[in-house]
C-alpha cells in the first residue's frame, strides 16, 4: 500500500498524539496567524502546546480530534462547548483551531473533521457552532461557509 493509499482515521486525540498536534498547530500558526497578525507569538505551539494539549485532551467540555494517517498526525481540530450565560442564552460550540496539511487539502478531510465537530457539539447540547477566521484568509472562510457556517460579525483592529 502506497503512502497515498493509507487510510486516514479521524479520532479523539490521546497523549501519544501530542507531538503531532504540536506540529499541526505550529503549521497553523506559521501559515495563518504568522502571516496575518504581527502580535501573535508563532512559537507558541512549540513553547506551550505540549502542556496545553495535555490538559485540553482531558477536559470533558473540550474536543481535540486528530487525523491519523498510519501513525502520522496530518490534521487536527480543537473545539469547546460553553454553557449558556446571561449574554448567550444557549450552549455554543466554538471551533477553536483546525489544520490539515496542505497536500491533503481538497481531499474531504477538513469536512470530515468539521462533521465530527458538529456531531460532538450536538451530543453536548450545543444549539449553535461558531468559528473565527482572519478576514484575509479567504480559503478558510470559503471552507467554513461550504461547511454550513455563515458570517455573523467582523472584528476591527487599530494599532496604537
PDB file of N, CA and C in Angstrom, residues 22-37 40-46 99 105:
ATOM      1  N   UNK A  22       1.256  19.279  18.202  1.00  0.00           N
ATOM      2  CA  UNK A  22       2.120  20.456  18.265  1.00  0.00           C
ATOM      3  C   UNK A  22       2.600  20.831  16.866  1.00  0.00           C
ATOM      4  N   UNK A  23       2.978  19.842  16.056  1.00  0.00           N
ATOM      5  CA  UNK A  23       3.448  20.132  14.701  1.00  0.00           C
ATOM      6  C   UNK A  23       2.333  20.711  13.836  1.00  0.00           C
ATOM      7  N   UNK A  24       1.128  20.161  13.947  1.00  0.00           N
ATOM      8  CA  UNK A  24      -0.001  20.718  13.184  1.00  0.00           C
ATOM      9  C   UNK A  24      -0.301  22.142  13.650  1.00  0.00           C
ATOM     10  N   UNK A  25      -0.301  22.352  14.954  1.00  0.00           N
ATOM     11  CA  UNK A  25      -0.569  23.679  15.484  1.00  0.00           C
ATOM     12  C   UNK A  25       0.506  24.668  15.046  1.00  0.00           C
ATOM     13  N   UNK A  26       1.763  24.230  15.042  1.00  0.00           N
ATOM     14  CA  UNK A  26       2.856  25.087  14.574  1.00  0.00           C
ATOM     15  C   UNK A  26       2.662  25.426  13.090  1.00  0.00           C
ATOM     16  N   UNK A  27       2.200  24.464  12.312  1.00  0.00           N
ATOM     17  CA  UNK A  27       1.914  24.727  10.901  1.00  0.00           C
ATOM     18  C   UNK A  27       0.809  25.754  10.739  1.00  0.00           C
ATOM     19  N   UNK A  28      -0.233  25.633  11.547  1.00  0.00           N
ATOM     20  CA  UNK A  28      -1.342  26.586  11.500  1.00  0.00           C
ATOM     21  C   UNK A  28      -0.861  27.985  11.878  1.00  0.00           C
ATOM     22  N   UNK A  29      -0.115  28.090  12.969  1.00  0.00           N
ATOM     23  CA  UNK A  29       0.374  29.400  13.395  1.00  0.00           C
ATOM     24  C   UNK A  29       1.259  30.027  12.325  1.00  0.00           C
ATOM     25  N   UNK A  30       2.175  29.259  11.767  1.00  0.00           N
ATOM     26  CA  UNK A  30       3.104  29.797  10.768  1.00  0.00           C
ATOM     27  C   UNK A  30       2.372  30.252   9.513  1.00  0.00           C
ATOM     28  N   UNK A  31       1.387  29.470   9.093  1.00  0.00           N
ATOM     29  CA  UNK A  31       0.690  29.753   7.840  1.00  0.00           C
ATOM     30  C   UNK A  31      -0.385  30.815   7.989  1.00  0.00           C
ATOM     31  N   UNK A  32      -1.066  30.829   9.125  1.00  0.00           N
ATOM     32  CA  UNK A  32      -2.237  31.688   9.284  1.00  0.00           C
ATOM     33  C   UNK A  32      -1.901  32.936  10.090  1.00  0.00           C
ATOM     34  N   UNK A  33      -1.838  32.824  11.400  1.00  0.00           N
ATOM     35  CA  UNK A  33      -1.569  33.997  12.238  1.00  0.00           C
ATOM     36  C   UNK A  33      -0.203  34.600  11.937  1.00  0.00           C
ATOM     37  N   UNK A  34       0.769  33.768  11.653  1.00  0.00           N
ATOM     38  CA  UNK A  34       2.114  34.256  11.395  1.00  0.00           C
ATOM     39  C   UNK A  34       2.230  35.147  10.178  1.00  0.00           C
ATOM     40  N   UNK A  35       1.298  35.002   9.247  1.00  0.00           N
ATOM     41  CA  UNK A  35       1.325  35.845   8.053  1.00  0.00           C
ATOM     42  C   UNK A  35       0.258  36.931   8.093  1.00  0.00           C
ATOM     43  N   UNK A  36      -0.615  36.906   9.103  1.00  0.00           N
ATOM     44  CA  UNK A  36      -1.743  37.836   9.132  1.00  0.00           C
ATOM     45  C   UNK A  36      -1.820  38.717  10.368  1.00  0.00           C
ATOM     46  N   UNK A  37      -1.041  38.403  11.407  1.00  0.00           N
ATOM     47  CA  UNK A  37      -1.204  39.129  12.661  1.00  0.00           C
ATOM     48  C   UNK A  37       0.151  39.288  13.332  1.00  0.00           C
ATOM     49  N   UNK A  40       0.996  37.970  17.210  1.00  0.00           N
ATOM     50  CA  UNK A  40       0.866  36.569  17.618  1.00  0.00           C
ATOM     51  C   UNK A  40       2.254  35.940  17.730  1.00  0.00           C
ATOM     52  N   UNK A  41       2.477  35.235  18.821  1.00  0.00           N
ATOM     53  CA  UNK A  41       3.725  34.516  19.032  1.00  0.00           C
ATOM     54  C   UNK A  41       3.659  33.212  18.235  1.00  0.00           C
ATOM     55  N   UNK A  42       4.312  33.179  17.080  1.00  0.00           N
ATOM     56  CA  UNK A  42       4.246  31.991  16.227  1.00  0.00           C
ATOM     57  C   UNK A  42       4.978  30.798  16.840  1.00  0.00           C
ATOM     58  N   UNK A  43       5.757  31.031  17.873  1.00  0.00           N
ATOM     59  CA  UNK A  43       6.427  29.931  18.565  1.00  0.00           C
ATOM     60  C   UNK A  43       5.575  29.339  19.682  1.00  0.00           C
ATOM     61  N   UNK A  44       4.381  29.899  19.916  1.00  0.00           N
ATOM     62  CA  UNK A  44       3.515  29.428  20.996  1.00  0.00           C
ATOM     63  C   UNK A  44       3.291  27.918  20.944  1.00  0.00           C
ATOM     64  N   UNK A  45       2.977  27.323  19.788  1.00  0.00           N
ATOM     65  CA  UNK A  45       2.708  25.879  19.791  1.00  0.00           C
ATOM     66  C   UNK A  45       3.867  25.043  20.356  1.00  0.00           C
ATOM     67  N   UNK A  46       5.071  25.384  19.979  1.00  0.00           N
ATOM     68  CA  UNK A  46       6.214  24.586  20.462  1.00  0.00           C
ATOM     69  C   UNK A  46       6.563  24.928  21.911  1.00  0.00           C
ATOM     70  N   UNK A  99      -6.484  22.419  11.340  1.00  0.00           N
ATOM     71  CA  UNK A  99      -5.389  22.418  10.380  1.00  0.00           C
ATOM     72  C   UNK A  99      -5.383  21.082   9.653  1.00  0.00           C
ATOM     73  N   UNK A 105      -5.341  19.044   1.497  1.00  0.00           N
ATOM     74  CA  UNK A 105      -6.482  19.951   1.345  1.00  0.00           C
ATOM     75  C   UNK A 105      -7.205  19.631   0.044  1.00  0.00           C
TER      76      UNK A 105
END
